[in-house]
Coordinates of C-alpha atoms in Angstrom, one line a residue:
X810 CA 0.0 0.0 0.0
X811 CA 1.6 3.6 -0.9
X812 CA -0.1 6.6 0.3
X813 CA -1.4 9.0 -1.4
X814 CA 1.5 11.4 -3.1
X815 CA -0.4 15.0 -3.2
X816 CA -1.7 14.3 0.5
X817 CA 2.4 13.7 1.7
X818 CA 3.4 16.4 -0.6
X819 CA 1.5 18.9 1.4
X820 CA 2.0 17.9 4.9
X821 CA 5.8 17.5 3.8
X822 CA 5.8 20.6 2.8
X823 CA 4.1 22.5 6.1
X824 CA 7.0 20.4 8.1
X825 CA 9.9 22.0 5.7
X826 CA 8.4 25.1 5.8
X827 CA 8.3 25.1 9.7
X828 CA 12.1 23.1 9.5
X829 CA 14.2 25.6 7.0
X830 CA 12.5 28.5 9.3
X831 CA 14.5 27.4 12.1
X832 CA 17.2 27.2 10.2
X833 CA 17.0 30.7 9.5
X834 CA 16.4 31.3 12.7
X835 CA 19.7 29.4 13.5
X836 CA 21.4 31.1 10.5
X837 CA 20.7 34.5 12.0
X838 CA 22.1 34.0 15.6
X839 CA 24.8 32.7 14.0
X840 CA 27.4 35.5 14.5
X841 CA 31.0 34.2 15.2
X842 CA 32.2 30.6 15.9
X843 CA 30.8 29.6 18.7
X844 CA 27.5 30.1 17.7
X845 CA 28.3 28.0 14.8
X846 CA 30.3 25.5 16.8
X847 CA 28.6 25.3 20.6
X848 CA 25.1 27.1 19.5
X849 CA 26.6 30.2 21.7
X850 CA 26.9 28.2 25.0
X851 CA 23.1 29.0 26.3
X852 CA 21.2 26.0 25.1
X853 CA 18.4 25.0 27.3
X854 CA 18.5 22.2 28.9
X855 CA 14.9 20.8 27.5
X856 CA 16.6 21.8 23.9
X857 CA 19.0 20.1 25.1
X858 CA 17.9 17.0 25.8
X859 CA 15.6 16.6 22.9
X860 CA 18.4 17.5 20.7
X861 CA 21.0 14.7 22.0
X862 CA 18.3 12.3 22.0
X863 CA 16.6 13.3 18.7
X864 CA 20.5 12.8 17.8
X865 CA 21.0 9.5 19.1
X866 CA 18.2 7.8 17.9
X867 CA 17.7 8.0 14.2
X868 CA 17.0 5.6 11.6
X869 CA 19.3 3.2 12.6
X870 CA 17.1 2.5 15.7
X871 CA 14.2 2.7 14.7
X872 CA 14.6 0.5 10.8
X873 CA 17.5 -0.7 11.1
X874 CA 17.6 -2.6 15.2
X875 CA 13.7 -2.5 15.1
X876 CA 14.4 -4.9 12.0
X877 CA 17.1 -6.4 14.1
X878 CA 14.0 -7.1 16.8
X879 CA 11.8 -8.6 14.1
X880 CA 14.5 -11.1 13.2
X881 CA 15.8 -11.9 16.4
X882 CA 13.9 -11.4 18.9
X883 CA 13.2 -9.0 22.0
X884 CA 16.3 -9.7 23.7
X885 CA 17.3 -6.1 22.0
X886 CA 15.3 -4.2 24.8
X887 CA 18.7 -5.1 27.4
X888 CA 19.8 -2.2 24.4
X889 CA 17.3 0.1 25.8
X890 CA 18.1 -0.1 29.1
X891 CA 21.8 0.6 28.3
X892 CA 20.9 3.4 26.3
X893 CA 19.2 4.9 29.4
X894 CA 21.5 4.2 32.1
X895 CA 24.7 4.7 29.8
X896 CA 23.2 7.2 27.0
X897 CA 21.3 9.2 29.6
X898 CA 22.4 8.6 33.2
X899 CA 25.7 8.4 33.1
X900 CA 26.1 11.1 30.3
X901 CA 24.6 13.6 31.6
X902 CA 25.2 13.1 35.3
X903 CA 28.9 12.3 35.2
X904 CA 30.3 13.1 31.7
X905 CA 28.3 16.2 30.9
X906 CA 29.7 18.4 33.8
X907 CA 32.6 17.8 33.0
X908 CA 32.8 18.2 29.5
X909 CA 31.1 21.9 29.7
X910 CA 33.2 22.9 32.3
X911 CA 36.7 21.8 31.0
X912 CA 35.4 22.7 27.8
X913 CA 34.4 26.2 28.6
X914 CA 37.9 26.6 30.7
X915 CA 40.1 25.4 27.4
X916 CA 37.6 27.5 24.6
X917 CA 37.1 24.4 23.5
X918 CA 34.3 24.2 20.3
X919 CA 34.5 20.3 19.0
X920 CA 34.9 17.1 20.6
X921 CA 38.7 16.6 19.0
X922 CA 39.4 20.3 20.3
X923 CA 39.0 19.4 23.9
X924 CA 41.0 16.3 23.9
X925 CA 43.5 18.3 21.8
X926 CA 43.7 21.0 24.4
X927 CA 43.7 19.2 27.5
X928 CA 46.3 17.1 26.5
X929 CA 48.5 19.9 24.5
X930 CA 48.6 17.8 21.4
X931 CA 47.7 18.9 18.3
X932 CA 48.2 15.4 16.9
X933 CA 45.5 14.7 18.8
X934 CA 43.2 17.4 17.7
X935 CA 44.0 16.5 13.9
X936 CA 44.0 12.6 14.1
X937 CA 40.6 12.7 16.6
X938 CA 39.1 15.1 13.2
X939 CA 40.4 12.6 10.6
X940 CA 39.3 9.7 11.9
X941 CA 35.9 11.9 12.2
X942 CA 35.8 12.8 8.9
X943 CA 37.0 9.3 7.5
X944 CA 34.2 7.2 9.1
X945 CA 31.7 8.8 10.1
X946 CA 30.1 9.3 6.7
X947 CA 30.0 5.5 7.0
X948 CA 27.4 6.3 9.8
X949 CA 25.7 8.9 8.1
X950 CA 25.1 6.7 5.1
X951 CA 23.3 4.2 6.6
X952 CA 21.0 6.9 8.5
X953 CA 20.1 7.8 4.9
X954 CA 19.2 4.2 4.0
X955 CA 16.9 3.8 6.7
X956 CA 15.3 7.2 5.4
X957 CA 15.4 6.0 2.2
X958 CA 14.4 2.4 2.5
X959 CA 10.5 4.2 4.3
X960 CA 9.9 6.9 1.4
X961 CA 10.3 4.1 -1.5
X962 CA 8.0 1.5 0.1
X963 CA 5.7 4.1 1.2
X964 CA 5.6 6.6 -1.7
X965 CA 6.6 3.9 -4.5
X966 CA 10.0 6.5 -5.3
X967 CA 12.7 4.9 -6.7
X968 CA 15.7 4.4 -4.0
X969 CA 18.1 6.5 -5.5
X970 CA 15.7 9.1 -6.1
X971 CA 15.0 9.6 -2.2
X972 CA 18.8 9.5 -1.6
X973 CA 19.0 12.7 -3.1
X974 CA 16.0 14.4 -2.6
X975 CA 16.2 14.1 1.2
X976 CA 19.9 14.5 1.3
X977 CA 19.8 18.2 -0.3
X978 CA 17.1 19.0 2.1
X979 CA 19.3 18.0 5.5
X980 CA 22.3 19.9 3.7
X981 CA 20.4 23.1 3.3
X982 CA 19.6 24.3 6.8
X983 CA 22.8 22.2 8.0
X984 CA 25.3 23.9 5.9
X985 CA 23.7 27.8 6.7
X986 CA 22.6 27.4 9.9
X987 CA 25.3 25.3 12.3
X988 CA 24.7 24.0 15.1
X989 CA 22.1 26.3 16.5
X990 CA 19.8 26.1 13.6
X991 CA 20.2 21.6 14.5
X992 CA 19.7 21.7 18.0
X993 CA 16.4 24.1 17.2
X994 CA 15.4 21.7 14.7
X995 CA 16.2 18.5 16.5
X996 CA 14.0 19.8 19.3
X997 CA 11.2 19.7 17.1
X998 CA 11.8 16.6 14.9
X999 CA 12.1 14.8 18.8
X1000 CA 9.0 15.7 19.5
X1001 CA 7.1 14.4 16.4
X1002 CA 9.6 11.4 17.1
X1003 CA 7.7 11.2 20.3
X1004 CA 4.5 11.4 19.4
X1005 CA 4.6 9.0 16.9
X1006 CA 6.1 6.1 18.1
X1007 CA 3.8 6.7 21.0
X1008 CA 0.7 6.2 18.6
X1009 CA 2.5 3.5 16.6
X1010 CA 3.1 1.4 20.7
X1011 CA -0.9 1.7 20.6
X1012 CA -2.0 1.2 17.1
X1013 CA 0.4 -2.5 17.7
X1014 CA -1.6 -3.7 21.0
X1015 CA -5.0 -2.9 19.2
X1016 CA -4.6 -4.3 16.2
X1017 CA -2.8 -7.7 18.1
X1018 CA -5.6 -8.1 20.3
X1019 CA -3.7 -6.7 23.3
X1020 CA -0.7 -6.8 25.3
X1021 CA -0.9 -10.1 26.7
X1022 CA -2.5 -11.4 23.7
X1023 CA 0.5 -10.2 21.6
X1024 CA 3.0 -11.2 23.4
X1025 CA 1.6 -14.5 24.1
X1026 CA 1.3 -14.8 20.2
X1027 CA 4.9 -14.1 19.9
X1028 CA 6.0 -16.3 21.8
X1029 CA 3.6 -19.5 20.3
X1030 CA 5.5 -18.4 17.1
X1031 CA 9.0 -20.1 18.1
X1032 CA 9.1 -22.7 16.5
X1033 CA 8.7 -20.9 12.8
X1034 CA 12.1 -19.9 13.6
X1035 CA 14.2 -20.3 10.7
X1036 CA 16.2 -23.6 10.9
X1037 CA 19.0 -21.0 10.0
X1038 CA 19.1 -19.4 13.0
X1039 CA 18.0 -22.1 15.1
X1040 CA 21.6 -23.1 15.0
X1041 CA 23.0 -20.2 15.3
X1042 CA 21.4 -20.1 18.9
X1043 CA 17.9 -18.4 18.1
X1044 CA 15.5 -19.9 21.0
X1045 CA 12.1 -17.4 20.0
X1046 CA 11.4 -13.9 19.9
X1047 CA 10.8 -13.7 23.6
X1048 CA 13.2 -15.1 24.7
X1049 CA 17.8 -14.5 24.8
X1050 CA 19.5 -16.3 22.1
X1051 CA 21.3 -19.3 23.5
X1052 CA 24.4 -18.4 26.2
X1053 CA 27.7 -18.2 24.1
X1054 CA 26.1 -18.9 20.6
X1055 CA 27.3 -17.0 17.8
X1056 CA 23.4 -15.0 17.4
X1057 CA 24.1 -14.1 21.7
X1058 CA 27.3 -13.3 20.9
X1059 CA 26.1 -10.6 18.1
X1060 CA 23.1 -9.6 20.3
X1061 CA 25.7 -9.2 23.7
X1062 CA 28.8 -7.9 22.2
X1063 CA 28.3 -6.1 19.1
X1064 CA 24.5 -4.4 19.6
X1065 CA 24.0 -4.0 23.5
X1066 CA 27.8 -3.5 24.1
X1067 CA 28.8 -2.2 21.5
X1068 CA 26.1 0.6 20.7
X1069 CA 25.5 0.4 24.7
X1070 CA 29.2 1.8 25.7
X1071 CA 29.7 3.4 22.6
X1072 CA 27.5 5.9 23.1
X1073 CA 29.5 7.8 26.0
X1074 CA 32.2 8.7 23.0
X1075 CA 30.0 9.7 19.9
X1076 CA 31.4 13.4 19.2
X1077 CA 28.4 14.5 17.9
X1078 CA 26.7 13.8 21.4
X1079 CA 29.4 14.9 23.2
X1080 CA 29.7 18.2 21.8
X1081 CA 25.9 19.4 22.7
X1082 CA 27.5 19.1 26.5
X1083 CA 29.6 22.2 25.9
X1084 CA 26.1 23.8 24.8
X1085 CA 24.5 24.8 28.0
X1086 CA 25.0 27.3 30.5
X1087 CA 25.3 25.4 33.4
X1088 CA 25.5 22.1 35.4
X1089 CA 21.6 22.3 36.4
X1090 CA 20.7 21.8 33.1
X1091 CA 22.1 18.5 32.7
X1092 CA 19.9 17.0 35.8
X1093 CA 16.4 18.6 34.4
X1094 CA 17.9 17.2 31.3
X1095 CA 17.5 13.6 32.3
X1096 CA 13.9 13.8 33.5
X1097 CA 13.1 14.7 29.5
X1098 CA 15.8 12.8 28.0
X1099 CA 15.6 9.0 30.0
X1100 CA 11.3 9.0 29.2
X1101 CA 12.2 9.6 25.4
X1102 CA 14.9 7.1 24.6
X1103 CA 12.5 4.8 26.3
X1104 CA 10.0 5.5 23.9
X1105 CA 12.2 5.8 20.8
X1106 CA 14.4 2.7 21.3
X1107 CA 11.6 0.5 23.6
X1108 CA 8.5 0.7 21.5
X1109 CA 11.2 0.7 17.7
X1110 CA 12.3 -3.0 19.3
X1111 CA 9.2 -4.4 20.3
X1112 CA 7.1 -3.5 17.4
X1113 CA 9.8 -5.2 15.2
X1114 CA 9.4 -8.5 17.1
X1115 CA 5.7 -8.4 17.3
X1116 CA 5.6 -7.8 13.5
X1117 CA 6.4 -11.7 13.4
X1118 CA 2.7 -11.8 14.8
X1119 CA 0.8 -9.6 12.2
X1120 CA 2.6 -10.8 9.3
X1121 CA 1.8 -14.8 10.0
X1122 CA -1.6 -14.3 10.6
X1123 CA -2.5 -11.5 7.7
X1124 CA 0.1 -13.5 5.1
X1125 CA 1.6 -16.6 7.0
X1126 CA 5.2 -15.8 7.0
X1127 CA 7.0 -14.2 9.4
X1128 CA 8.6 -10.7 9.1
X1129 CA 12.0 -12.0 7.7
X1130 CA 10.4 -14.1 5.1
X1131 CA 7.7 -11.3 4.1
X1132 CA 10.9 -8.6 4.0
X1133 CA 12.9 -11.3 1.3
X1134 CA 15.7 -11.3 4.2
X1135 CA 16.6 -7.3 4.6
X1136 CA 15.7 -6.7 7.7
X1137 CA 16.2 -3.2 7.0
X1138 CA 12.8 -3.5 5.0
X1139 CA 10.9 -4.8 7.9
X1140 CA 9.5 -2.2 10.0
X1141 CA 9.0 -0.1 6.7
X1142 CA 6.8 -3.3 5.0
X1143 CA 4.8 -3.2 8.4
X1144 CA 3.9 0.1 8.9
X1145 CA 2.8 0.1 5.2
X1146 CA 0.2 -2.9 5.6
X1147 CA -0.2 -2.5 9.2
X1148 CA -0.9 1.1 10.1
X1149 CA -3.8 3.3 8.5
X1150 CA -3.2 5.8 5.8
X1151 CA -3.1 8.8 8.5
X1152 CA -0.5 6.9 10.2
X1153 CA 2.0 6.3 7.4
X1154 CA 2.1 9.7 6.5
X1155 CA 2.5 10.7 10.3
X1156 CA 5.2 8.3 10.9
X1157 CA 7.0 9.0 7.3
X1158 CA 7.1 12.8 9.1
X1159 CA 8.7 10.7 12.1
X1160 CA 11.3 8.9 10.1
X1161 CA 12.1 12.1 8.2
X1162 CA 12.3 13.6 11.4
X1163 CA 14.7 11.2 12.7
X1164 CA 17.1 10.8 10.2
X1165 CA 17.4 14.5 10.0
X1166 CA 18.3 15.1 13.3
X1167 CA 20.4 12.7 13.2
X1168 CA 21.8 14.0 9.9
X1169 CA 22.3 17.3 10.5
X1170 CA 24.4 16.5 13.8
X1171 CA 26.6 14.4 11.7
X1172 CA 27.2 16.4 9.0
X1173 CA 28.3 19.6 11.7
X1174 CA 30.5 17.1 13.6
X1175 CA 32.1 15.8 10.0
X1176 CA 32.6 19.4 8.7
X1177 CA 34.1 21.0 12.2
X1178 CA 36.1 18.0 12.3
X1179 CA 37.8 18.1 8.6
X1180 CA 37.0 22.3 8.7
X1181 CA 38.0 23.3 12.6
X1182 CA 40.2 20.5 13.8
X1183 CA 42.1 18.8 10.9
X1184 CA 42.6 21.7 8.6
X1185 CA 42.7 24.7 11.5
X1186 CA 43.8 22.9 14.6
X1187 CA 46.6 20.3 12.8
X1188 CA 47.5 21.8 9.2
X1189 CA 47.2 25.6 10.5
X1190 CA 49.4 24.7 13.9
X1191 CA 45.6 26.0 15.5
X1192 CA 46.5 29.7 13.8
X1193 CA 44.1 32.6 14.2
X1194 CA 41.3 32.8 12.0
X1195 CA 37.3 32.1 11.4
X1196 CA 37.1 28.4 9.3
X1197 CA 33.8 28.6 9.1
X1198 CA 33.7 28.8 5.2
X1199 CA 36.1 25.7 5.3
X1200 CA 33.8 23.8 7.8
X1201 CA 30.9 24.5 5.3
X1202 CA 32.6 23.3 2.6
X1203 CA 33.9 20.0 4.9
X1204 CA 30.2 19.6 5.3
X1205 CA 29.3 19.4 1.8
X1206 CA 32.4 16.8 1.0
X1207 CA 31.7 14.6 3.6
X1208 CA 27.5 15.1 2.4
X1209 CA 28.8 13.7 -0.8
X1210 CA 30.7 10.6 0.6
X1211 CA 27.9 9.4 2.8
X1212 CA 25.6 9.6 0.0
X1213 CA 27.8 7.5 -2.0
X1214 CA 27.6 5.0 0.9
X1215 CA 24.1 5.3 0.9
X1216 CA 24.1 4.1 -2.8
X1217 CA 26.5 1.0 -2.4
X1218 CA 26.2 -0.4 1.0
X1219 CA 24.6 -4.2 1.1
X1220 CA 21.2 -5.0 2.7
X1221 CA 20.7 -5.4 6.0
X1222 CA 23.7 -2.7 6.9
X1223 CA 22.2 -0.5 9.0
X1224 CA 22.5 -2.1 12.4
X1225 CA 25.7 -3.7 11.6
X1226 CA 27.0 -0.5 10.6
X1227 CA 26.2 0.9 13.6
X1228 CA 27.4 -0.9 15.8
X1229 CA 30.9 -0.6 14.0
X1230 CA 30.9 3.0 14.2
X1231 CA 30.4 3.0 17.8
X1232 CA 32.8 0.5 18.6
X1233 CA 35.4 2.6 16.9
X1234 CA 34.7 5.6 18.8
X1235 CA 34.7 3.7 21.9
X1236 CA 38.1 1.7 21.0
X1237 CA 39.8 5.4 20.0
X1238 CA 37.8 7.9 22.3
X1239 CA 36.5 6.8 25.6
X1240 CA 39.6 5.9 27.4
X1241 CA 41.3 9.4 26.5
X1242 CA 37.5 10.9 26.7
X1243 CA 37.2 9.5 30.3
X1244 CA 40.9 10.2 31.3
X1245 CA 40.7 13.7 30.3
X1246 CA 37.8 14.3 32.7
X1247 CA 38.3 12.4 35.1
X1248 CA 42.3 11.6 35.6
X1249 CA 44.6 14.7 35.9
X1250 CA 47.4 12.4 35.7
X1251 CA 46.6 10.9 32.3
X1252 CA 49.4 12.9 29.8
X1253 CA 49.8 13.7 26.6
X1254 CA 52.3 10.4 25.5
X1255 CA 49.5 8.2 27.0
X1256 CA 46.7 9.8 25.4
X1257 CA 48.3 9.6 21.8
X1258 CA 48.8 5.8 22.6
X1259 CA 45.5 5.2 23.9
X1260 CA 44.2 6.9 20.9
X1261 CA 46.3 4.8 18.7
X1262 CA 46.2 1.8 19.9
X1263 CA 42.2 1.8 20.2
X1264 CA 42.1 3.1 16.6
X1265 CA 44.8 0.5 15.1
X1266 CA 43.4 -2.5 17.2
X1267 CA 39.6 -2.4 16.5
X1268 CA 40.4 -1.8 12.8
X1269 CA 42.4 -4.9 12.9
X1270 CA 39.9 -6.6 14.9
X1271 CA 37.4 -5.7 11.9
X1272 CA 39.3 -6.3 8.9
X1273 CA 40.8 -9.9 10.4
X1274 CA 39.1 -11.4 13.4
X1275 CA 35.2 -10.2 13.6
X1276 CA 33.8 -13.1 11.1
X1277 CA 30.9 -11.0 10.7
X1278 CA 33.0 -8.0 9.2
X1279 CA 36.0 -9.5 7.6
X1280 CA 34.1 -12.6 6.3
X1281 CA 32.4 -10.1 3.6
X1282 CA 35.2 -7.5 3.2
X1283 CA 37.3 -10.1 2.3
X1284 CA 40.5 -8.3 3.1
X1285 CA 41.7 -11.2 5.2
X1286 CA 41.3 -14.0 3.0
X1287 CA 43.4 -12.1 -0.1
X1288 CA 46.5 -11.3 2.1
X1289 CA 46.2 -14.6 4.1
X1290 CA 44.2 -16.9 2.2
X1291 CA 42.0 -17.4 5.5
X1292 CA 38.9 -15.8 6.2
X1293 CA 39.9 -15.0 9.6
X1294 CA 43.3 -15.1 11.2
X1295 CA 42.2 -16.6 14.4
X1296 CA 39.1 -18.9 14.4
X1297 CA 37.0 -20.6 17.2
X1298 CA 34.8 -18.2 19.8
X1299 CA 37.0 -15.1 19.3
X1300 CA 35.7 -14.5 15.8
X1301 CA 32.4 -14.0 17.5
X1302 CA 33.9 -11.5 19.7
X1303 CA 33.2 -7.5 18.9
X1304 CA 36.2 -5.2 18.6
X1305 CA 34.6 -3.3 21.3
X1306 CA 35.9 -5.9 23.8
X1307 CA 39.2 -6.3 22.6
X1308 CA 40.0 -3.0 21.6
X1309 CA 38.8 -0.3 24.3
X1310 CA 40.5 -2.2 26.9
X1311 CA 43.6 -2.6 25.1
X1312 CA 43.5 1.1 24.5
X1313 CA 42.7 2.1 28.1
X1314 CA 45.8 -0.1 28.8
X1315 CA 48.2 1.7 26.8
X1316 CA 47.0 5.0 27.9
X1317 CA 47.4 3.9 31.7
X1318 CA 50.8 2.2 31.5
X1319 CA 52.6 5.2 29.4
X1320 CA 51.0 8.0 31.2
X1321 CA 52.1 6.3 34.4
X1322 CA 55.9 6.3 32.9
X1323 CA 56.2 9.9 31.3
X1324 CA 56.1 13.5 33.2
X1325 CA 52.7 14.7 34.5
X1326 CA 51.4 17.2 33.3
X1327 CA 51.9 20.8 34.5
X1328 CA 50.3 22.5 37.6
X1329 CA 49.6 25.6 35.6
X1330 CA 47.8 23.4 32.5
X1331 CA 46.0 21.0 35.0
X1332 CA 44.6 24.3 37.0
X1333 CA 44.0 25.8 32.9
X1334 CA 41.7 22.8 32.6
X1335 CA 40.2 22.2 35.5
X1336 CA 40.0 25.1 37.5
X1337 CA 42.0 26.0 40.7
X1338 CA 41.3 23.1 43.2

């Protein structure tokens, strides 16, 4: 079922309207750098939180894990609670302080800048904004996907056609406006987000026959579990795969861990810390930010499992076999037969929504990184000067890569994806990330090792160990002829396990054998004690 074209093409075209006039908005307090950068330092804290969570979860939550759910079951919502206590608690009762203040002290602007400054390393600043600008669009291309994948089931577009049509409309308000012009429009787009999954929770139970009755459903479905994943350790939708099986393995290590942890050391999250005005903001920021991840993440993961339900008893198949195997395609395919006509142009507006918040803060993050910290902060020796025209045009580049992705990536990316981008940022970031907040001993040698190390080892983890990501690049078996270089369980085992605590290794053991740093820098960062 498609819905009606005209009928989308006007209500579309209200939410742009109300979309690119925040961006002007944005655009016009949008005076010197730090307005582009840190939206001027005086975000509020409800903008705040709606922002990063609007942020957060995009379409890579709600398509590409809610797929995830559909195939594999509902053990995804130990996900949501990391998101909360991790995503939420955690970052924004003990890493957001921190960040703002030592951000503020240093002038900091990006997420490479204050690990640059704190630790007096350029390097850093410039590596932290390559790696940024390298692998991120990796990330933004599969937000696209999941955009992408909705608007051609819904609206019968070709793919390649709503690649580009939605991808010049993120750039536009993105590319004029900074930061303040996304934060005011992710504050919006996370409140349709909101509203609509909230509908979509109880247009599910009704049209299941309840809660009870739909979960009971699901879980008399087991044994249409394909044989397939019945091996690899798939015991029913309600229930964990089996303890130590390669399907728990993915579940535990690379989706709850790996997306769980990662989270503390995405820069585009971390910057909107340096955003507010004060501390207070971050604790009347998780009252507003814990209830909506909830409802993002929570209701995204158990409408894909339950769509195993509808799908058998409207077509009798369940959501894999009705999506031809792309998970990516399931949540889209049940919206479209499951929801009224009202609904799939409301939740089109959600997934638009989504993937544009979650757009436009990676596009800033890629551009300041290649524009503010690469070029200005590593190339320039951090020289005078606005680079705002060279962040714009650092936006546009990296725009143009992640569309590319968007074009070439396989089926059933998104998650996967995912969860590789946040295990690098966690393998390269966190230890230094946590150090430079929390450890005034930490110094600049064992930051640049940690940083290494993390970066070096969960790329090598990828390309040679992970079956589930060397396996298909294939990298491994043309140098040595073997799919992976070590086999048994630890082929099963996310880079994210391997990698972070090797990194926060090297970071401990050389900072521990070099000079501290100064009194004078450590009371620069931090403040006088």
């Amino acid at each position: 079922m498609a819905v009606s074209t005209s009928t989308f093409g006007i209500v579309i075209l209200i939410y742009l309207m109300v979309i690119f006039y925040l961006g002007w908005l944005g655009y016009k307090r949008t005076c010197k750098d730090d307005d582009y950068m840190v939206a001027g330092r005086k975000i509020h804290p409800f903008i705040l939180a709606l922002s990063y969570g609007a942020t957060f979860i995009s379409t890579a939550a709600i398509v590409g894990f809610g797929g995830v759910a559909g195939s594999l079951g509902m053990g995804l919502l130990w996900l949501v609670f990391m998101n909360i206590f991790v995503g939420i608690f955690i970052a924004f009762a003990i890493f957001g302080p921190k960040t703002r203040r030592i951000g503020q002290n240093l002038s900091a602007v990006t997420f490479p800048e204050l690990l640059g400054k704190r630790f007096e390393s350029r390097f850093i600043q410039g590596f932290s904004g390559a790696l940024i600008g390298v692998f991120m669009p990796l990330y933004a291309g599969i937000v696209l996907i999941g955009a992408a994948r909705f608007i051609e089931t819904a609206l019968g577009v070709h793919y390649d056609i709503a690649v580009l049509i939605f991808t010049i409309i993120v750039a536009a308000y993105v590319i004029t406006g900074g930061l303040i012009a996304v934060m005011y429009t992710d504050a919006l787009q996370g409140f349709l987000m909101f509203i609509g999954m909230g509908i979509l929770l109880v247009f599910t139970y009704r049209i299941l026959g309840g809660i009870n009755q739909a979960h009971q459903s699901l879980t008399e479905l087991g044994h249409l579990v394909p044989q397939a994943l019945v091996q690899g350790g798939h015991q029913g939708w309600t229930m964990m795969p089996e303890l130590g099986s390669p399907i728990w393995w993915t579940m535990v290590s690379t989706i709850i861990l790996g997306v769980g942890i990662g989270v503390l050391a995405q820069p585009q999250l971390a910057v909107r810390f340096m955003t507010v005005e004060s501390d207070k903001s971050f604790n009347r920021a998780i009252f507003v930010g814990g209830p909506f991840i909830l409802m993002m993440a929570g209701v995204a993961y158990i409408t894909g499992a339950l769509s195993n339900v509808y799908f058998f008893e409207n077509f009798g198949q369940i959501a894999l076999e009705i999506a031809g195997g792309n998970t990516d395609l399931i949540i889209p395919m049940y919206i479209n037969n499951a929801m009224p006509d009202a609904f799939v142009i409301l939740f089109m507006l959600v997934l638009l929504a989504a993937s544009m918040s979650t757009l436009s803060s990676q596009y800033h993050t890629m551009g300041t990184s290649i524009g503010h910290d690469f070029y200005r902060g590593y190339l320039l020796s951090g020289k005078a000067g606005r680079t705002v025209n060279i962040t714009r045009l650092g936006i546009a580049v990296t725009i143009l890569i992640s569309v590319i992705f968007a074009y070439f990536l396989p089926i059933s990316i998104i998650a996967r994806a995912t969860a590789i981008f946040f295990g690098l940022c966690a393998a390269a970031f966190l230890p230094i990330y946590a150090g430079a907040l929390f450890w005034k001993r930490m110094t600049r040698e064992g930051a640049i090792a940690g940083l290494i190390v993390g970066t070096l080892s969960s790329l090598f983890w990828l390309t040679f160990v992970h079956a589930a990501n060397a396996v298909p690049l294939g990298i491994s078996e043309f140098i040595f002829s073997t799919e992976t270089v070590i086999t048994g369980t630890w082929t099963l085992v996310d880079p994210i396990l391997i990698a972070t605590p090797l990194a926060a290794i090297a970071a401990i053991v050389v900072s521990l054998i070099t000079e501290p740093p100064s009194d004078e820098h450590l009371e620069w960062c931090y403040g006088k004690s």
